[in-house]
């Protein structure tokens, strides 16, 4: 595991966090399972490929399709602006929360300590759910399959929404004149403080070249964070719930502050998580009843 950890840190430092290619991310996670269980025979290690290859292929399809989701309809912009202004205008002087937060916290000439935190929280989106799924796969295959079903269903629901309702984030709206005040996009600035300039540059390039700029509603960043937490809430004591729920709340702050999403995007993402959990749970119960 030490060898794996050193190799991964060097990869992140010189190449960047594996955010764009599920094959690369799961390659690293597979190597982690091999390092952790190096005493197992290769037949056991190859089971990872059998179980995960369909999931990875679905995620590759999701990534490719998501980048084309703005081809059918013109992007929607005004609804999200109006929704955030109506919800928070009384507190922010009629501004959307993103603009209010940036006016109070963002300094283009200086990277404060909290942006290191927001960058780490933002990057965790690309690793948290796959890591949770792999850890569950190692410890309990049944739980991992339940988790993966919700993960894939949530991703596909988001993808369909992106095609039917392409929605622009705050930074896009500001760049295209829909907002009177500027919005900066700086989710990777914290890497500069850590000296990981290559990682930040890689993320910036991916955001420009490979992401769909109008796939903001629902926010799957915060939906994945909520899903990773909500899955375990019934399994832990309620006194631990605030600690677990701090993660999706931190992701929400990060996304709104850095201009990536509106609050309404986040709320819809949470709604999708609830709907997916109810739907998939119902389907699992029906399937179990039919097998009896």
PDB file of C-alpha atoms in Angstrom:
ATOM      1  CA  UNK A   1       0.000   0.000   0.000  1.00  0.00           C
ATOM      2  CA  UNK A   2       2.916   2.342   0.648  1.00  0.00           C
ATOM      3  CA  UNK A   3       4.255   1.716  -2.843  1.00  0.00           C
ATOM      4  CA  UNK A   4       0.783   2.304  -4.294  1.00  0.00           C
ATOM      5  CA  UNK A   5       0.319   5.522  -2.290  1.00  0.00           C
ATOM      6  CA  UNK A   6       3.690   6.945  -3.375  1.00  0.00           C
ATOM      7  CA  UNK A   7       2.997   6.071  -7.020  1.00  0.00           C
ATOM      8  CA  UNK A   8      -0.450   7.691  -6.872  1.00  0.00           C
ATOM      9  CA  UNK A   9       0.862  10.870  -5.240  1.00  0.00           C
ATOM     10  CA  UNK A  10       3.527  11.168  -7.948  1.00  0.00           C
ATOM     11  CA  UNK A  11       0.880  10.620 -10.636  1.00  0.00           C
ATOM     12  CA  UNK A  12      -1.290  13.391  -9.190  1.00  0.00           C
ATOM     13  CA  UNK A  13       1.666  15.740  -8.826  1.00  0.00           C
ATOM     14  CA  UNK A  14       2.946  15.340 -12.386  1.00  0.00           C
ATOM     15  CA  UNK A  15      -0.180  14.356 -14.360  1.00  0.00           C
ATOM     16  CA  UNK A  16      -3.154  15.400 -12.252  1.00  0.00           C
ATOM     17  CA  UNK A  17      -6.089  13.802 -10.502  1.00  0.00           C
ATOM     18  CA  UNK A  18      -7.614  11.131 -12.799  1.00  0.00           C
ATOM     19  CA  UNK A  19     -10.860  12.981 -13.403  1.00  0.00           C
ATOM     20  CA  UNK A  20     -11.575  12.580 -17.093  1.00  0.00           C
ATOM     21  CA  UNK A  21     -11.142   8.877 -17.762  1.00  0.00           C
ATOM     22  CA  UNK A  22     -12.968   6.253 -15.665  1.00  0.00           C
ATOM     23  CA  UNK A  23     -10.576   3.611 -16.980  1.00  0.00           C
ATOM     24  CA  UNK A  24      -7.614   5.420 -15.409  1.00  0.00           C
ATOM     25  CA  UNK A  25      -9.428   6.022 -12.121  1.00  0.00           C
ATOM     26  CA  UNK A  26     -10.528   2.432 -11.807  1.00  0.00           C
ATOM     27  CA  UNK A  27      -7.112   1.210 -12.860  1.00  0.00           C
ATOM     28  CA  UNK A  28      -5.687   2.935  -9.801  1.00  0.00           C
ATOM     29  CA  UNK A  29      -8.473   1.591  -7.600  1.00  0.00           C
ATOM     30  CA  UNK A  30      -7.922  -1.944  -8.903  1.00  0.00           C
ATOM     31  CA  UNK A  31      -4.220  -1.657  -8.108  1.00  0.00           C
ATOM     32  CA  UNK A  32      -5.202  -0.487  -4.619  1.00  0.00           C
ATOM     33  CA  UNK A  33      -7.319  -3.619  -4.062  1.00  0.00           C
ATOM     34  CA  UNK A  34      -4.406  -5.772  -5.239  1.00  0.00           C
ATOM     35  CA  UNK A  35      -1.984  -3.979  -2.912  1.00  0.00           C
ATOM     36  CA  UNK A  36      -4.387  -4.237   0.024  1.00  0.00           C
ATOM     37  CA  UNK A  37      -5.060  -7.948  -0.542  1.00  0.00           C
ATOM     38  CA  UNK A  38      -1.735  -8.996  -2.044  1.00  0.00           C
ATOM     39  CA  UNK A  39      -2.080 -12.420  -0.401  1.00  0.00           C
ATOM     40  CA  UNK A  40      -5.066 -13.288  -2.622  1.00  0.00           C
ATOM     41  CA  UNK A  41      -4.617 -15.418  -5.761  1.00  0.00           C
ATOM     42  CA  UNK A  42      -4.856 -13.710  -9.147  1.00  0.00           C
ATOM     43  CA  UNK A  43      -8.206 -15.349  -9.794  1.00  0.00           C
ATOM     44  CA  UNK A  44      -9.664 -13.283  -6.966  1.00  0.00           C
ATOM     45  CA  UNK A  45      -8.083 -10.096  -8.288  1.00  0.00           C
ATOM     46  CA  UNK A  46      -9.493 -10.733 -11.750  1.00  0.00           C
ATOM     47  CA  UNK A  47     -13.005 -10.814 -10.279  1.00  0.00           C
ATOM     48  CA  UNK A  48     -12.665  -7.038  -9.972  1.00  0.00           C
ATOM     49  CA  UNK A  49     -12.545  -6.764 -13.760  1.00  0.00           C
ATOM     50  CA  UNK A  50     -15.556  -9.027 -14.135  1.00  0.00           C
ATOM     51  CA  UNK A  51     -17.671  -6.990 -11.715  1.00  0.00           C
ATOM     52  CA  UNK A  52     -16.447  -3.514 -12.645  1.00  0.00           C
ATOM     53  CA  UNK A  53     -15.975  -3.586 -16.409  1.00  0.00           C
ATOM     54  CA  UNK A  54     -19.725  -3.085 -17.149  1.00  0.00           C
ATOM     55  CA  UNK A  55     -19.818  -0.205 -14.661  1.00  0.00           C
ATOM     56  CA  UNK A  56     -16.756   1.457 -16.167  1.00  0.00           C
ATOM     57  CA  UNK A  57     -18.137   1.104 -19.697  1.00  0.00           C
ATOM     58  CA  UNK A  58     -21.396   2.730 -18.586  1.00  0.00           C
ATOM     59  CA  UNK A  59     -19.444   5.597 -17.030  1.00  0.00           C
ATOM     60  CA  UNK A  60     -17.402   6.024 -20.224  1.00  0.00           C
ATOM     61  CA  UNK A  61     -20.697   6.207 -22.137  1.00  0.00           C
ATOM     62  CA  UNK A  62     -21.946   8.767 -19.618  1.00  0.00           C
ATOM     63  CA  UNK A  63     -18.829  10.936 -20.015  1.00  0.00           C
ATOM     64  CA  UNK A  64     -18.959  10.849 -23.809  1.00  0.00           C
ATOM     65  CA  UNK A  65     -22.706  11.494 -23.985  1.00  0.00           C
ATOM     66  CA  UNK A  66     -22.639  14.241 -21.375  1.00  0.00           C
ATOM     67  CA  UNK A  67     -20.304  16.282 -23.551  1.00  0.00           C
ATOM     68  CA  UNK A  68     -22.927  16.282 -26.334  1.00  0.00           C
ATOM     69  CA  UNK A  69     -25.957  16.975 -24.180  1.00  0.00           C
ATOM     70  CA  UNK A  70     -26.233  20.592 -25.306  1.00  0.00           C
ATOM     71  CA  UNK A  71     -26.791  19.773 -28.997  1.00  0.00           C
ATOM     72  CA  UNK A  72     -30.579  19.335 -28.953  1.00  0.00           C
ATOM     73  CA  UNK A  73     -31.868  22.434 -27.161  1.00  0.00           C
ATOM     74  CA  UNK A  74     -30.646  25.924 -26.398  1.00  0.00           C
ATOM     75  CA  UNK A  75     -29.259  26.278 -22.863  1.00  0.00           C
ATOM     76  CA  UNK A  76     -31.562  27.535 -20.128  1.00  0.00           C
ATOM     77  CA  UNK A  77     -30.205  30.377 -18.037  1.00  0.00           C
ATOM     78  CA  UNK A  78     -32.792  32.732 -16.565  1.00  0.00           C
ATOM     79  CA  UNK A  79     -34.776  30.222 -14.490  1.00  0.00           C
ATOM     80  CA  UNK A  80     -31.797  29.365 -12.257  1.00  0.00           C
ATOM     81  CA  UNK A  81     -30.895  33.043 -11.803  1.00  0.00           C
ATOM     82  CA  UNK A  82     -34.466  33.944 -10.857  1.00  0.00           C
ATOM     83  CA  UNK A  83     -34.774  30.960  -8.497  1.00  0.00           C
ATOM     84  CA  UNK A  84     -31.598  31.811  -6.567  1.00  0.00           C
ATOM     85  CA  UNK A  85     -32.492  35.506  -6.409  1.00  0.00           C
ATOM     86  CA  UNK A  86     -35.987  34.721  -5.093  1.00  0.00           C
ATOM     87  CA  UNK A  87     -34.653  32.304  -2.474  1.00  0.00           C
ATOM     88  CA  UNK A  88     -31.743  34.404  -1.219  1.00  0.00           C
ATOM     89  CA  UNK A  89     -32.167  37.942  -2.565  1.00  0.00           C
ATOM     90  CA  UNK A  90     -33.452  39.160   0.809  1.00  0.00           C
ATOM     91  CA  UNK A  91     -30.089  38.189   2.313  1.00  0.00           C
ATOM     92  CA  UNK A  92     -27.735  39.042  -0.555  1.00  0.00           C
ATOM     93  CA  UNK A  93     -29.100  42.383  -1.681  1.00  0.00           C
ATOM     94  CA  UNK A  94     -30.899  40.879  -4.681  1.00  0.00           C
ATOM     95  CA  UNK A  95     -27.822  39.029  -5.949  1.00  0.00           C
ATOM     96  CA  UNK A  96     -27.453  35.322  -6.552  1.00  0.00           C
ATOM     97  CA  UNK A  97     -25.474  33.626  -3.730  1.00  0.00           C
ATOM     98  CA  UNK A  98     -22.473  33.003  -6.007  1.00  0.00           C
ATOM     99  CA  UNK A  99     -21.925  36.706  -6.655  1.00  0.00           C
ATOM    100  CA  UNK A 100     -22.491  37.609  -3.002  1.00  0.00           C
ATOM    101  CA  UNK A 101     -19.983  34.995  -1.785  1.00  0.00           C
ATOM    102  CA  UNK A 102     -17.350  35.990  -4.325  1.00  0.00           C
ATOM    103  CA  UNK A 103     -17.708  39.666  -3.468  1.00  0.00           C
ATOM    104  CA  UNK A 104     -17.103  38.861   0.202  1.00  0.00           C
ATOM    105  CA  UNK A 105     -14.531  36.049  -0.005  1.00  0.00           C
ATOM    106  CA  UNK A 106     -12.817  35.970  -3.413  1.00  0.00           C
ATOM    107  CA  UNK A 107      -9.557  37.837  -4.050  1.00  0.00           C
ATOM    108  CA  UNK A 108      -8.170  37.394  -7.596  1.00  0.00           C
ATOM    109  CA  UNK A 109      -4.662  38.362  -6.451  1.00  0.00           C
ATOM    110  CA  UNK A 110      -4.447  36.046  -3.441  1.00  0.00           C
ATOM    111  CA  UNK A 111      -5.411  32.434  -2.738  1.00  0.00           C
ATOM    112  CA  UNK A 112      -6.704  32.178   0.855  1.00  0.00           C
ATOM    113  CA  UNK A 113      -6.464  28.997   2.914  1.00  0.00           C
ATOM    114  CA  UNK A 114     -10.125  28.124   2.516  1.00  0.00           C
ATOM    115  CA  UNK A 115      -9.695  27.751  -1.232  1.00  0.00           C
ATOM    116  CA  UNK A 116      -7.311  24.877  -0.575  1.00  0.00           C
ATOM    117  CA  UNK A 117     -10.224  23.245   1.241  1.00  0.00           C
ATOM    118  CA  UNK A 118     -12.706  24.025  -1.521  1.00  0.00           C
ATOM    119  CA  UNK A 119     -10.329  22.654  -4.157  1.00  0.00           C
ATOM    120  CA  UNK A 120      -9.902  19.411  -2.213  1.00  0.00           C
ATOM    121  CA  UNK A 121     -13.660  19.147  -1.748  1.00  0.00           C
ATOM    122  CA  UNK A 122     -14.244  19.784  -5.460  1.00  0.00           C
ATOM    123  CA  UNK A 123     -11.660  17.185  -6.520  1.00  0.00           C
ATOM    124  CA  UNK A 124     -13.123  14.646  -4.093  1.00  0.00           C
ATOM    125  CA  UNK A 125     -16.143  14.423  -6.405  1.00  0.00           C
ATOM    126  CA  UNK A 126     -14.101  12.418  -8.882  1.00  0.00           C
ATOM    127  CA  UNK A 127     -12.793   9.950  -6.296  1.00  0.00           C
ATOM    128  CA  UNK A 128     -15.253   9.621  -3.402  1.00  0.00           C
ATOM    129  CA  UNK A 129     -18.021   7.583  -5.006  1.00  0.00           C
ATOM    130  CA  UNK A 130     -15.691   5.194  -6.896  1.00  0.00           C
ATOM    131  CA  UNK A 131     -13.594   4.727  -3.751  1.00  0.00           C
ATOM    132  CA  UNK A 132     -16.658   4.018  -1.599  1.00  0.00           C
ATOM    133  CA  UNK A 133     -17.912   1.530  -4.177  1.00  0.00           C
ATOM    134  CA  UNK A 134     -14.551  -0.265  -4.323  1.00  0.00           C
ATOM    135  CA  UNK A 135     -14.166  -0.388  -0.529  1.00  0.00           C
ATOM    136  CA  UNK A 136     -17.659  -1.875  -0.294  1.00  0.00           C
ATOM    137  CA  UNK A 137     -16.746  -4.373  -3.016  1.00  0.00           C
ATOM    138  CA  UNK A 138     -13.784  -5.529  -0.956  1.00  0.00           C
ATOM    139  CA  UNK A 139     -15.756  -5.760   2.291  1.00  0.00           C
ATOM    140  CA  UNK A 140     -19.278  -6.712   1.192  1.00  0.00           C
ATOM    141  CA  UNK A 141     -20.177  -7.543  -2.404  1.00  0.00           C
ATOM    142  CA  UNK A 142     -23.911  -7.326  -1.690  1.00  0.00           C
ATOM    143  CA  UNK A 143     -23.654  -3.786  -0.341  1.00  0.00           C
ATOM    144  CA  UNK A 144     -21.396  -2.754  -3.220  1.00  0.00           C
ATOM    145  CA  UNK A 145     -23.940  -3.959  -5.787  1.00  0.00           C
ATOM    146  CA  UNK A 146     -26.700  -1.991  -4.038  1.00  0.00           C
ATOM    147  CA  UNK A 147     -24.496   1.100  -4.033  1.00  0.00           C
ATOM    148  CA  UNK A 148     -23.560   0.714  -7.701  1.00  0.00           C
ATOM    149  CA  UNK A 149     -27.194   0.340  -8.774  1.00  0.00           C
ATOM    150  CA  UNK A 150     -28.013   3.703  -7.184  1.00  0.00           C
ATOM    151  CA  UNK A 151     -24.874   5.279  -8.624  1.00  0.00           C
ATOM    152  CA  UNK A 152     -25.612   4.193 -12.189  1.00  0.00           C
ATOM    153  CA  UNK A 153     -29.307   5.096 -11.927  1.00  0.00           C
ATOM    154  CA  UNK A 154     -28.435   8.572 -10.617  1.00  0.00           C
ATOM    155  CA  UNK A 155     -25.895   9.118 -13.407  1.00  0.00           C
ATOM    156  CA  UNK A 156     -28.331   8.073 -16.119  1.00  0.00           C
ATOM    157  CA  UNK A 157     -31.125  10.234 -14.666  1.00  0.00           C
ATOM    158  CA  UNK A 158     -28.782  13.210 -14.692  1.00  0.00           C
ATOM    159  CA  UNK A 159     -27.674  12.460 -18.241  1.00  0.00           C
ATOM    160  CA  UNK A 160     -31.254  12.344 -19.529  1.00  0.00           C
ATOM    161  CA  UNK A 161     -31.949  15.669 -17.822  1.00  0.00           C
ATOM    162  CA  UNK A 162     -28.884  17.241 -19.431  1.00  0.00           C
ATOM    163  CA  UNK A 163     -30.213  16.326 -22.857  1.00  0.00           C
ATOM    164  CA  UNK A 164     -33.775  17.481 -22.174  1.00  0.00           C
ATOM    165  CA  UNK A 165     -32.939  20.570 -20.119  1.00  0.00           C
ATOM    166  CA  UNK A 166     -29.407  21.902 -20.716  1.00  0.00           C
ATOM    167  CA  UNK A 167     -28.748  24.489 -18.006  1.00  0.00           C
ATOM    168  CA  UNK A 168     -25.881  26.964 -17.812  1.00  0.00           C
ATOM    169  CA  UNK A 169     -23.906  27.531 -14.582  1.00  0.00           C
ATOM    170  CA  UNK A 170     -23.224  30.989 -13.079  1.00  0.00           C
ATOM    171  CA  UNK A 171     -19.789  31.457 -14.694  1.00  0.00           C
ATOM    172  CA  UNK A 172     -21.286  30.744 -18.153  1.00  0.00           C
ATOM    173  CA  UNK A 173     -24.198  33.112 -17.535  1.00  0.00           C
ATOM    174  CA  UNK A 174     -21.795  35.888 -16.530  1.00  0.00           C
ATOM    175  CA  UNK A 175     -19.528  35.330 -19.535  1.00  0.00           C
ATOM    176  CA  UNK A 176     -22.492  35.515 -21.892  1.00  0.00           C
ATOM    177  CA  UNK A 177     -24.070  38.650 -20.434  1.00  0.00           C
ATOM    178  CA  UNK A 178     -26.956  37.185 -18.438  1.00  0.00           C
ATOM    179  CA  UNK A 179     -25.547  38.516 -15.149  1.00  0.00           C
ATOM    180  CA  UNK A 180     -24.691  42.164 -14.631  1.00  0.00           C
ATOM    181  CA  UNK A 181     -21.791  41.390 -12.289  1.00  0.00           C
ATOM    182  CA  UNK A 182     -18.779  39.158 -13.031  1.00  0.00           C
ATOM    183  CA  UNK A 183     -18.442  35.574 -11.804  1.00  0.00           C
ATOM    184  CA  UNK A 184     -15.031  33.916 -11.524  1.00  0.00           C
ATOM    185  CA  UNK A 185     -14.469  30.190 -12.008  1.00  0.00           C
ATOM    186  CA  UNK A 186     -11.628  29.057  -9.767  1.00  0.00           C
ATOM    187  CA  UNK A 187     -12.313  25.595  -8.387  1.00  0.00           C
ATOM    188  CA  UNK A 188      -8.680  24.523  -8.925  1.00  0.00           C
ATOM    189  CA  UNK A 189      -6.870  27.561  -7.415  1.00  0.00           C
ATOM    190  CA  UNK A 190      -6.067  25.714  -4.200  1.00  0.00           C
ATOM    191  CA  UNK A 191      -3.584  23.536  -6.083  1.00  0.00           C
ATOM    192  CA  UNK A 192      -1.325  26.576  -6.453  1.00  0.00           C
ATOM    193  CA  UNK A 193      -0.927  26.849  -2.679  1.00  0.00           C
ATOM    194  CA  UNK A 194      -0.032  23.155  -2.478  1.00  0.00           C
ATOM    195  CA  UNK A 195       2.469  23.478  -5.303  1.00  0.00           C
ATOM    196  CA  UNK A 196       0.510  21.053  -7.499  1.00  0.00           C
ATOM    197  CA  UNK A 197       0.429  23.324 -10.537  1.00  0.00           C
ATOM    198  CA  UNK A 198       0.269  20.394 -12.992  1.00  0.00           C
ATOM    199  CA  UNK A 199      -2.825  19.019 -11.274  1.00  0.00           C
ATOM    200  CA  UNK A 200      -4.533  22.411 -11.425  1.00  0.00           C
ATOM    201  CA  UNK A 201      -3.603  22.940 -15.059  1.00  0.00           C
ATOM    202  CA  UNK A 202      -4.900  19.485 -15.960  1.00  0.00           C
ATOM    203  CA  UNK A 203      -8.227  20.148 -14.278  1.00  0.00           C
ATOM    204  CA  UNK A 204      -8.547  23.539 -15.970  1.00  0.00           C
ATOM    205  CA  UNK A 205      -7.838  22.003 -19.375  1.00  0.00           C
ATOM    206  CA  UNK A 206     -10.424  19.293 -18.810  1.00  0.00           C
ATOM    207  CA  UNK A 207     -13.019  21.845 -17.760  1.00  0.00           C
ATOM    208  CA  UNK A 208     -12.424  23.761 -20.994  1.00  0.00           C
ATOM    209  CA  UNK A 209     -11.977  20.915 -23.456  1.00  0.00           C
ATOM    210  CA  UNK A 210     -14.049  17.951 -22.276  1.00  0.00           C
ATOM    211  CA  UNK A 211     -16.842  19.112 -20.006  1.00  0.00           C
ATOM    212  CA  UNK A 212     -20.274  20.188 -21.142  1.00  0.00           C
ATOM    213  CA  UNK A 213     -20.586  23.827 -20.019  1.00  0.00           C
ATOM    214  CA  UNK A 214     -24.386  23.669 -19.878  1.00  0.00           C
ATOM    215  CA  UNK A 215     -24.877  20.453 -17.882  1.00  0.00           C
ATOM    216  CA  UNK A 216     -25.456  22.131 -14.543  1.00  0.00           C
ATOM    217  CA  UNK A 217     -28.940  20.982 -13.522  1.00  0.00           C
ATOM    218  CA  UNK A 218     -29.074  18.800 -11.522  1.00  0.00           C
ATOM    219  CA  UNK A 219     -25.699  19.179  -9.860  1.00  0.00           C
ATOM    220  CA  UNK A 220     -24.309  15.643  -9.886  1.00  0.00           C
ATOM    221  CA  UNK A 221     -21.311  16.911  -7.918  1.00  0.00           C
ATOM    222  CA  UNK A 222     -23.477  17.485  -4.892  1.00  0.00           C
ATOM    223  CA  UNK A 223     -25.825  14.604  -5.758  1.00  0.00           C
ATOM    224  CA  UNK A 224     -22.923  12.140  -5.676  1.00  0.00           C
ATOM    225  CA  UNK A 225     -21.743  13.625  -2.375  1.00  0.00           C
ATOM    226  CA  UNK A 226     -25.218  13.259  -0.888  1.00  0.00           C
ATOM    227  CA  UNK A 227     -25.595   9.736  -2.279  1.00  0.00           C
ATOM    228  CA  UNK A 228     -22.273   8.630  -0.763  1.00  0.00           C
ATOM    229  CA  UNK A 229     -23.515   9.840   2.631  1.00  0.00           C
ATOM    230  CA  UNK A 230     -27.219   8.939   2.443  1.00  0.00           C
ATOM    231  CA  UNK A 231     -26.414   5.315   1.622  1.00  0.00           C
ATOM    232  CA  UNK A 232     -24.812   4.910   5.063  1.00  0.00           C
ATOM    233  CA  UNK A 233     -27.211   6.974   7.185  1.00  0.00           C
ATOM    234  CA  UNK A 234     -29.454   3.977   8.056  1.00  0.00           C
ATOM    235  CA  UNK A 235     -26.339   2.015   9.106  1.00  0.00           C
ATOM    236  CA  UNK A 236     -24.843   4.494  11.599  1.00  0.00           C
ATOM    237  CA  UNK A 237     -26.068   6.089  14.798  1.00  0.00           C
ATOM    238  CA  UNK A 238     -27.817   9.415  14.395  1.00  0.00           C
ATOM    239  CA  UNK A 239     -25.167  11.211  16.431  1.00  0.00           C
ATOM    240  CA  UNK A 240     -22.802  10.677  13.474  1.00  0.00           C
ATOM    241  CA  UNK A 241     -25.234  12.098  10.907  1.00  0.00           C
ATOM    242  CA  UNK A 242     -24.062  15.750  11.245  1.00  0.00           C
ATOM    243  CA  UNK A 243     -20.484  14.655  10.559  1.00  0.00           C
ATOM    244  CA  UNK A 244     -21.493  12.702   7.464  1.00  0.00           C
ATOM    245  CA  UNK A 245     -23.807  15.423   6.180  1.00  0.00           C
ATOM    246  CA  UNK A 246     -21.012  17.987   6.508  1.00  0.00           C
ATOM    247  CA  UNK A 247     -19.536  16.577   3.287  1.00  0.00           C
ATOM    248  CA  UNK A 248     -22.448  17.343   0.912  1.00  0.00           C
ATOM    249  CA  UNK A 249     -22.851  20.723   2.632  1.00  0.00           C
ATOM    250  CA  UNK A 250     -19.158  21.480   2.044  1.00  0.00           C
ATOM    251  CA  UNK A 251     -19.586  20.428  -1.591  1.00  0.00           C
ATOM    252  CA  UNK A 252     -22.591  22.748  -1.878  1.00  0.00           C
ATOM    253  CA  UNK A 253     -20.623  25.715  -0.560  1.00  0.00           C
ATOM    254  CA  UNK A 254     -17.708  24.877  -2.871  1.00  0.00           C
ATOM    255  CA  UNK A 255     -19.853  24.646  -6.002  1.00  0.00           C
ATOM    256  CA  UNK A 256     -21.788  27.845  -5.310  1.00  0.00           C
ATOM    257  CA  UNK A 257     -18.741  29.848  -4.191  1.00  0.00           C
ATOM    258  CA  UNK A 258     -16.577  28.860  -7.187  1.00  0.00           C
ATOM    259  CA  UNK A 259     -19.270  29.678  -9.743  1.00  0.00           C
ATOM    260  CA  UNK A 260     -19.911  26.092 -10.811  1.00  0.00           C
ATOM    261  CA  UNK A 261     -23.566  25.798  -9.752  1.00  0.00           C
ATOM    262  CA  UNK A 262     -26.598  27.645  -8.469  1.00  0.00           C
ATOM    263  CA  UNK A 263     -28.237  26.620  -5.206  1.00  0.00           C
ATOM    264  CA  UNK A 264     -31.275  25.429  -7.159  1.00  0.00           C
ATOM    265  CA  UNK A 265     -29.013  22.996  -9.046  1.00  0.00           C
ATOM    266  CA  UNK A 266     -27.926  21.574  -5.703  1.00  0.00           C
ATOM    267  CA  UNK A 267     -31.472  21.236  -4.390  1.00  0.00           C
ATOM    268  CA  UNK A 268     -32.546  19.399  -7.530  1.00  0.00           C
ATOM    269  CA  UNK A 269     -29.526  17.105  -7.180  1.00  0.00           C
ATOM    270  CA  UNK A 270     -30.630  16.194  -3.657  1.00  0.00           C
ATOM    271  CA  UNK A 271     -34.142  15.575  -4.930  1.00  0.00           C
ATOM    272  CA  UNK A 272     -32.768  13.207  -7.562  1.00  0.00           C
ATOM    273  CA  UNK A 273     -30.915  11.279  -4.857  1.00  0.00           C
ATOM    274  CA  UNK A 274     -34.115  10.815  -2.862  1.00  0.00           C
ATOM    275  CA  UNK A 275     -36.101   9.798  -5.937  1.00  0.00           C
ATOM    276  CA  UNK A 276     -33.420   7.310  -7.053  1.00  0.00           C
ATOM    277  CA  UNK A 277     -33.157   5.743  -3.606  1.00  0.00           C
ATOM    278  CA  UNK A 278     -36.932   5.292  -3.440  1.00  0.00           C
ATOM    279  CA  UNK A 279     -37.186   3.906  -6.986  1.00  0.00           C
ATOM    280  CA  UNK A 280     -34.210   1.545  -6.812  1.00  0.00           C
ATOM    281  CA  UNK A 281     -35.176   0.398  -3.318  1.00  0.00           C
ATOM    282  CA  UNK A 282     -38.683  -0.404  -4.527  1.00  0.00           C
ATOM    283  CA  UNK A 283     -37.291  -2.327  -7.514  1.00  0.00           C
ATOM    284  CA  UNK A 284     -34.939  -4.312  -5.267  1.00  0.00           C
ATOM    285  CA  UNK A 285     -37.802  -5.282  -2.959  1.00  0.00           C
ATOM    286  CA  UNK A 286     -39.947  -6.347  -5.909  1.00  0.00           C
ATOM    287  CA  UNK A 287     -37.105  -8.436  -7.320  1.00  0.00           C
ATOM    288  CA  UNK A 288     -36.448 -10.070  -3.964  1.00  0.00           C
ATOM    289  CA  UNK A 289     -40.151 -10.898  -3.560  1.00  0.00           C
ATOM    290  CA  UNK A 290     -40.270 -12.521  -7.019  1.00  0.00           C
ATOM    291  CA  UNK A 291     -37.284 -14.751  -6.191  1.00  0.00           C
ATOM    292  CA  UNK A 292     -38.970 -16.204  -3.094  1.00  0.00           C
TER     293      UNK A 292
END
